[in-house]
Structure formats: structure tokens, C-alpha cells
PDB file of C-alpha atoms in Angstrom:
ATOM      1  CA  SER A 135       0.000   0.000   0.000  1.00 79.00           C
ATOM      2  CA  ALA A 136       2.700   2.498   0.928  1.00 88.00           C
ATOM      3  CA  THR A 137       4.643   1.970  -2.292  1.00 95.00           C
ATOM      4  CA  SER A 138       1.494   2.115  -4.399  1.00 93.00           C
ATOM      5  CA  THR A 139       0.416   5.318  -2.680  1.00 89.00           C
ATOM      6  CA  ALA A 140       3.852   6.954  -2.939  1.00 92.00           C
ATOM      7  CA  CYS A 141       4.032   6.025  -6.637  1.00 95.00           C
ATOM      8  CA  ASP A 142       0.466   7.087  -7.493  1.00 94.00           C
ATOM      9  CA  VAL A 143      -0.680   3.623  -8.570  1.00 96.00           C
ATOM     10  CA  ASP A 144      -4.358   3.318  -9.434  1.00 94.00           C
ATOM     11  CA  PHE A 145      -5.739   0.803  -6.927  1.00 89.00           C
ATOM     12  CA  GLU A 146      -8.556  -0.353  -9.209  1.00 90.00           C
ATOM     13  CA  GLU A 147      -6.070  -1.032 -12.007  1.00 95.00           C
ATOM     14  CA  ALA A 148      -3.872  -2.831  -9.473  1.00 94.00           C
ATOM     15  CA  THR A 149      -6.805  -4.977  -8.353  1.00 92.00           C
ATOM     16  CA  ARG A 150      -7.825  -5.833 -11.922  1.00 94.00           C
ATOM     17  CA  LEU A 151      -4.256  -6.902 -12.727  1.00 96.00           C
ATOM     18  CA  ALA A 152      -3.954  -8.925  -9.502  1.00 92.00           C
ATOM     19  CA  LEU A 153      -7.205 -10.746 -10.250  1.00 92.00           C
ATOM     20  CA  SER A 154      -6.134 -11.423 -13.826  1.00 95.00           C
ATOM     21  CA  LEU A 155      -2.785 -12.826 -12.674  1.00 95.00           C
ATOM     22  CA  ALA A 156      -4.504 -14.947 -10.015  1.00 91.00           C
ATOM     23  CA  GLU A 157      -6.977 -16.271 -12.575  1.00 93.00           C
ATOM     24  CA  ASP A 158      -4.171 -17.098 -15.043  1.00 95.00           C
ATOM     25  CA  ALA A 159      -2.285 -18.897 -12.246  1.00 93.00           C
ATOM     26  CA  GLY A 160      -5.380 -20.888 -11.276  1.00 92.00           C
ATOM     27  CA  VAL A 161      -5.304 -19.648  -7.688  1.00 89.00           C
ATOM     28  CA  TRP A 162      -8.962 -20.508  -7.034  1.00 86.00           C
ATOM     29  CA  ASP A 163      -8.611 -23.960  -8.595  1.00 90.00           C
ATOM     30  CA  ARG A 164      -5.340 -25.190  -7.117  1.00 88.00           C
ATOM     31  CA  LYS A 165      -5.208 -27.087  -3.854  1.00 89.00           C
ATOM     32  CA  GLY A 166      -2.475 -24.860  -2.424  1.00 85.00           C
ATOM     33  CA  GLY A 167      -4.132 -21.597  -3.497  1.00 85.00           C
ATOM     34  CA  LEU A 168      -1.426 -18.923  -3.359  1.00 87.00           C
ATOM     35  CA  GLN A 169       1.204 -21.113  -1.696  1.00 89.00           C
ATOM     36  CA  GLY A 170       4.462 -21.211  -3.627  1.00 91.00           C
ATOM     37  CA  ILE A 171       3.289 -18.923  -6.425  1.00 92.00           C
ATOM     38  CA  TRP A 172       2.323 -15.727  -4.622  1.00 91.00           C
ATOM     39  CA  GLY A 173       5.865 -14.313  -4.576  1.00 94.00           C
ATOM     40  CA  PRO A 174       6.422 -14.420  -8.338  1.00 95.00           C
ATOM     41  CA  LEU A 175       2.905 -13.059  -8.894  1.00 96.00           C
ATOM     42  CA  ILE A 176       3.537 -10.091  -6.573  1.00 96.00           C
ATOM     43  CA  GLU A 177       6.910  -9.356  -8.170  1.00 97.00           C
ATOM     44  CA  TYR A 178       5.471  -9.384 -11.707  1.00 97.00           C
ATOM     45  CA  TRP A 179       2.477  -7.324 -10.511  1.00 97.00           C
ATOM     46  CA  LEU A 180       4.738  -4.642  -9.020  1.00 98.00           C
ATOM     47  CA  ASP A 181       6.906  -4.510 -12.133  1.00 98.00           C
ATOM     48  CA  GLU A 182       3.835  -4.024 -14.320  1.00 97.00           C
ATOM     49  CA  LEU A 183       2.122  -1.472 -12.080  1.00 97.00           C
ATOM     50  CA  LEU A 184       4.908   0.793 -10.903  1.00 98.00           C
ATOM     51  CA  PRO A 185       5.625   3.621 -13.318  1.00 97.00           C
ATOM     52  CA  GLU A 186       9.070   4.079 -14.820  1.00 95.00           C
ATOM     53  CA  ASN A 187       9.677   7.021 -12.468  1.00 97.00           C
ATOM     54  CA  ALA A 188       8.616   5.002  -9.395  1.00 98.00           C
ATOM     55  CA  THR A 189      12.052   5.299  -7.804  1.00 97.00           C
ATOM     56  CA  ALA A 190      12.020   9.094  -8.051  1.00 98.00           C
ATOM     57  CA  MET A 191       8.466   9.240  -6.681  1.00 97.00           C
ATOM     58  CA  ALA A 192       9.262   6.877  -3.790  1.00 96.00           C
ATOM     59  CA  ASN A 193      12.376   8.828  -2.875  1.00 96.00           C
ATOM     60  CA  GLN A 194      10.638  12.208  -3.213  1.00 95.00           C
ATOM     61  CA  ASN A 195       7.889  10.984  -0.882  1.00 91.00           C
ATOM     62  CA  GLU A 196      10.556   9.634   1.499  1.00 90.00           C
ATOM     63  CA  LEU A 197       9.115   6.130   1.332  1.00 92.00           C
ATOM     64  CA  GLY A 198      10.501   3.785   3.966  1.00 91.00           C
ATOM     65  CA  ILE A 199       9.879   0.053   3.812  1.00 93.00           C
ATOM     66  CA  LEU A 200      10.453  -2.091   6.884  1.00 93.00           C
ATOM     67  CA  VAL A 201      12.384  -5.334   6.361  1.00 95.00           C
ATOM     68  CA  THR A 202      13.645  -7.974   8.791  1.00 95.00           C
ATOM     69  CA  PRO A 203      17.273  -9.046   8.229  1.00 96.00           C
ATOM     70  CA  VAL A 204      18.042 -12.710   8.849  1.00 95.00           C
ATOM     71  CA  PRO A 205      19.525 -14.035  11.109  1.00 94.00           C
ATOM     72  CA  SER A 206      19.519 -10.965  13.411  1.00 93.00           C
ATOM     73  CA  PHE A 207      15.744 -10.404  13.171  1.00 92.00           C
ATOM     74  CA  GLY A 208      16.414  -6.730  13.873  1.00 90.00           C
ATOM     75  CA  LYS A 209      14.668  -4.082  11.804  1.00 91.00           C
ATOM     76  CA  THR A 210      15.858  -2.038   8.841  1.00 90.00           C
ATOM     77  CA  ARG A 211      13.958   0.732   7.080  1.00 90.00           C
ATOM     78  CA  ALA A 212      14.812   0.541   3.400  1.00 94.00           C
ATOM     79  CA  SER A 213      14.826   3.883   1.594  1.00 95.00           C
ATOM     80  CA  ASN A 214      16.778   5.857  -1.009  1.00 97.00           C
ATOM     81  CA  PHE A 215      16.002   3.365  -3.737  1.00 98.00           C
ATOM     82  CA  ILE A 216      18.516   3.204  -6.595  1.00 97.00           C
ATOM     83  CA  ASP A 217      16.219   1.870  -9.310  1.00 98.00           C
ATOM     84  CA  LYS A 218      12.885   0.154  -9.879  1.00 97.00           C
ATOM     85  CA  LYS A 219      14.340  -3.310  -9.215  1.00 97.00           C
ATOM     86  CA  ASP A 220      15.723  -2.115  -5.859  1.00 98.00           C
ATOM     87  CA  LEU A 221      12.282  -0.731  -4.947  1.00 98.00           C
ATOM     88  CA  ILE A 222      10.559  -3.971  -5.964  1.00 98.00           C
ATOM     89  CA  ASP A 223      13.126  -6.066  -4.078  1.00 97.00           C
ATOM     90  CA  ALA A 224      12.529  -3.972  -0.938  1.00 97.00           C
ATOM     91  CA  ASN A 225       8.804  -4.674  -1.243  1.00 97.00           C
ATOM     92  CA  MET A 226       9.389  -8.367  -1.841  1.00 96.00           C
ATOM     93  CA  ALA A 227      11.660  -8.591   1.212  1.00 96.00           C
ATOM     94  CA  SER A 228       9.125  -6.662   3.282  1.00 94.00           C
ATOM     95  CA  VAL A 229       6.288  -9.082   2.530  1.00 93.00           C
ATOM     96  CA  HIS A 230       8.316 -12.303   2.396  1.00 90.00           C
ATOM     97  CA  LEU A 231       6.583 -15.106   4.266  1.00 90.00           C
ATOM     98  CA  PRO A 232       9.162 -17.892   4.626  1.00 92.00           C
ATOM     99  CA  TRP A 233       8.448 -20.858   2.367  1.00 93.00           C
ATOM    100  CA  PHE A 234       4.902 -19.685   1.627  1.00 92.00           C
ATOM    101  CA  LEU A 235       5.511 -17.050  -1.061  1.00 91.00           C
ATOM    102  CA  ASP A 236       7.987 -18.886  -3.248  1.00 94.00           C
ATOM    103  CA  GLY A 237       9.271 -21.942  -1.389  1.00 93.00           C
ATOM    104  CA  ARG A 238      12.328 -20.085  -0.063  1.00 95.00           C
ATOM    105  CA  LEU A 239      13.236 -19.187   3.504  1.00 95.00           C
ATOM    106  CA  THR A 240      14.269 -15.595   2.696  1.00 96.00           C
ATOM    107  CA  HIS A 241      14.312 -12.931  -0.005  1.00 95.00           C
ATOM    108  CA  THR A 242      17.563 -11.302  -1.068  1.00 96.00           C
ATOM    109  CA  PHE A 243      17.551  -7.516  -0.875  1.00 97.00           C
ATOM    110  CA  ARG A 244      20.743  -5.481  -1.262  1.00 97.00           C
ATOM    111  CA  ASN A 245      22.818  -8.678  -1.043  1.00 97.00           C
ATOM    112  CA  LYS A 246      21.374  -9.664   2.336  1.00 97.00           C
ATOM    113  CA  GLN A 247      18.664 -12.098   3.359  1.00 96.00           C
ATOM    114  CA  HIS A 248      15.361 -10.751   4.715  1.00 94.00           C
ATOM    115  CA  ILE A 249      11.850 -11.775   5.700  1.00 93.00           C
ATOM    116  CA  ASP A 250       8.591  -9.929   6.335  1.00 90.00           C
ATOM    117  CA  GLY A 251       9.231  -6.523   7.892  1.00 87.00           C
ATOM    118  CA  SER A 252       6.299  -6.848  10.284  1.00 84.00           C
ATOM    119  CA  PHE A 253       7.745  -9.988  11.880  1.00 85.00           C
ATOM    120  CA  LEU A 254       8.393  -9.140  15.562  1.00 85.00           C
ATOM    121  CA  ALA A 255       8.050  -5.424  14.718  1.00 83.00           C
ATOM    122  CA  LYS A 256       7.177  -2.847  17.340  1.00 82.00           C
ATOM    123  CA  PRO A 257       5.374   0.408  16.474  1.00 75.00           C
ATOM    124  CA  SER A 258       8.614   2.319  17.059  1.00 78.00           C
ATOM    125  CA  ASP A 259      10.300   0.311  14.279  1.00 80.00           C
ATOM    126  CA  TYR A 260       8.089   2.035  11.721  1.00 76.00           C
ATOM    127  CA  PHE A 261       8.827   5.601  12.774  1.00 70.00           C
ATOM    128  CA  PRO A 262      12.461   6.710  12.607  1.00 61.00           C
ATOM    129  CA  ASP A 263      11.771  10.323  13.554  1.00 61.00           C
ATOM    130  CA  GLU A 264       9.011  10.961  16.059  1.00 59.00           C
ATOM    131  CA  ASN A 265       9.106  14.690  15.254  1.00 59.00           C
ATOM    132  CA  GLY A 266       8.591  14.248  11.496  1.00 62.00           C
ATOM    133  CA  ASP A 267       5.381  13.822   9.589  1.00 69.00           C
ATOM    134  CA  THR A 268       4.683  10.193   8.806  1.00 70.00           C
ATOM    135  CA  LEU A 269       1.840   8.705   6.819  1.00 72.00           C
ATOM    136  CA  VAL A 270       0.915   5.329   8.268  1.00 70.00           C
ATOM    137  CA  LEU A 271      -0.901   2.873   6.009  1.00 68.00           C
ATOM    138  CA  ASP A 272      -1.816  -0.087   8.168  1.00 70.00           C
ATOM    139  CA  PHE A 273      -4.857  -2.291   7.647  1.00 68.00           C
ATOM    140  CA  ALA A 274      -5.028  -2.793  11.416  1.00 70.00           C
ATOM    141  CA  GLN A 275      -6.055   0.871  11.819  1.00 75.00           C
ATOM    142  CA  ASP A 276      -9.300   0.142   9.977  1.00 78.00           C
ATOM    143  CA  PRO A 277     -11.539  -1.730  12.446  1.00 75.00           C
ATOM    144  CA  ALA A 278     -13.554  -3.280   9.595  1.00 73.00           C
ATOM    145  CA  VAL A 279     -10.426  -4.933   8.172  1.00 72.00           C
ATOM    146  CA  ALA A 280      -8.383  -5.495  11.341  1.00 69.00           C
ATOM    147  CA  GLU A 281     -10.508  -8.443  12.431  1.00 68.00           C
ATOM    148  CA  LEU A 282      -9.541 -10.296   9.223  1.00 64.00           C
ATOM    149  CA  TRP A 283      -5.796 -10.193   9.941  1.00 57.00           C
ATOM    150  CA  THR A 284      -5.531 -13.863  10.924  1.00 55.00           C
ATOM    151  CA  ASP A 285      -6.662 -14.927   7.436  1.00 55.00           C
ATOM    152  CA  PHE A 286      -4.363 -12.635   5.446  1.00 53.00           C
ATOM    153  CA  VAL A 287      -2.865 -15.488   3.388  1.00 51.00           C
ATOM    154  CA  LYS A 288      -6.230 -17.044   2.568  1.00 57.00           C
ATOM    155  CA  ALA A 289      -7.262 -16.551  -1.041  1.00 54.00           C
ATOM    156  CA  LEU A 290     -10.405 -14.440  -0.991  1.00 70.00           C
ATOM    157  CA  SER A 291     -13.047 -14.768  -3.651  1.00 80.00           C
ATOM    158  CA  LYS A 292     -13.000 -12.209  -6.460  1.00 83.00           C
ATOM    159  CA  ASP A 293     -16.009 -10.479  -4.880  1.00 85.00           C
ATOM    160  CA  GLY A 294     -14.270 -10.557  -1.509  1.00 79.00           C
ATOM    161  CA  ILE A 295     -11.252  -8.809  -3.023  1.00 79.00           C
ATOM    162  CA  TRP A 296     -13.404  -6.088  -4.608  1.00 82.00           C
ATOM    163  CA  ASN A 297     -15.212  -5.651  -1.265  1.00 82.00           C
ATOM    164  CA  LEU A 298     -11.860  -5.279   0.483  1.00 79.00           C
ATOM    165  CA  LEU A 299     -10.841  -2.621  -2.058  1.00 80.00           C
ATOM    166  CA  GLU A 300     -14.123  -0.774  -1.479  1.00 85.00           C
ATOM    167  CA  GLN A 301     -13.538  -0.898   2.284  1.00 83.00           C
ATOM    168  CA  GLY A 302     -10.059   0.518   1.656  1.00 81.00           C
ATOM    169  CA  HIS A 303     -11.590   3.362  -0.375  1.00 83.00           C
ATOM    170  CA  SER A 304     -13.990   4.123   2.458  1.00 88.00           C
ATOM    171  CA  TYR A 305     -11.224   4.162   5.034  1.00 87.00           C
ATOM    172  CA  ALA A 306      -8.983   6.282   2.772  1.00 87.00           C
ATOM    173  CA  LYS A 307     -11.795   8.863   2.491  1.00 90.00           C
ATOM    174  CA  LYS A 308     -11.863   9.013   6.285  1.00 90.00           C
ATOM    175  CA  MET A 309      -8.065   9.442   6.371  1.00 87.00           C
ATOM    176  CA  GLU A 310      -8.302  12.155   3.712  1.00 88.00           C
ATOM    177  CA  SER A 311     -11.008  14.045   5.614  1.00 93.00           C
ATOM    178  CA  ASN A 312      -8.726  13.897   8.665  1.00 89.00           C
ATOM    179  CA  GLY A 313      -5.901  15.438   6.588  1.00 87.00           C
ATOM    180  CA  GLU A 314      -3.651  12.379   6.877  1.00 84.00           C
ATOM    181  CA  PHE A 315      -2.641  12.513   3.181  1.00 83.00           C
ATOM    182  CA  ASP A 316      -1.607  16.186   3.333  1.00 83.00           C
ATOM    183  CA  ILE A 317       2.036  15.231   3.893  1.00 79.00           C
ATOM    184  CA  LEU A 318       2.352  13.534   0.502  1.00 70.00           C
ATOM    185  CA  VAL A 319       4.361  15.528  -2.029  1.00 58.00           C
ATOM    186  CA  SER A 320       2.336  16.149  -5.162  1.00 52.00           C
TER     187      SER A 320
END
């Protein structure tokens, strides 16, 4: 979400592409659903969706992506992306669920091994400068979505995915009315 927002990705276009990729991969027909194929699907999806100037946009908006280095399990905020591949690799490291996404324990980012940035993360890991303005995009802040967090790897139906997008739109409107998007550079 943070990368898509920072890079001005159209969320409906992103959803259409994700559903098309899932359909082509047979996600709803295969016994394992997303298991083992989700990683390559996400990586292709990001490469298709992010504009050519995504790196400049991410850096201009001071995008930070939390990753978990292995074996320390400390936290690193990836930023200052050098190119689109570096930005995509940061995202892939940040969402890497060991073995589930692509059958591998870790994802390589900047020549080091990483897993999901939220693993063992504390709120303070997300905010490097308590005095700065920070836009937080976290599904857990939306009470209507937060209760679903235990099933985040379950393949939703197509209608369920569109409903989730609509709920995201509704929550984003609330965030916008509260001025939470004002810090984004236009």
C-alpha cells in the first residue's frame, strides 16, 4: 500500500491486474491456493504497475519500507532506492513469508537475506523520527479490516477482493477528511 500510494498507482487497475494474474495462475482452482506462487505473482504485478519514475516518486515521498534481516531479526527501514528493481526487491523482502511465497526461507535484498518486515516489529520500528510527519498505512487501523488479519494469506473470492478494495476506499476517504494525506508531495 505504501509503495502504491507513494508512486500514485491506481488501486482499481492494481486490483484488476492482480485478479487477472490470479486467474491465469489458477489460484482458485489449485489445492495450495497462493502457496508457492504468490511471490512471483507479486513481483510481476509490481513490475507491471509501478511507473518508470517510481524510484524518483518513492524517494521524493521519502518512502521507507520495513524489512527484517536474517539471522539478526532486527529491523531495517529501506529507503533511497537506486532503481525500480531495488524498490521492488525492498517490497518483496518486506512481505516475504518464509516458504509460503515462493518456497524459499528468505528474499535477497541489497545482497542480504530478509523476511517480512512486520515480523516481531514494534510500532517504534516504523517511525524513525518521532518529530517528522509520517503517513501510516496499516490495515489494522481500519476496524472493519483489522478483524480479518488472521486470514491474510487465505485466497479471498474475487467479490471478496473487490469488497476489500471498497472498504479501503472508504477508510482512505476518512483518512483524507482527517488530513492524513496532506504530507504527501504532489
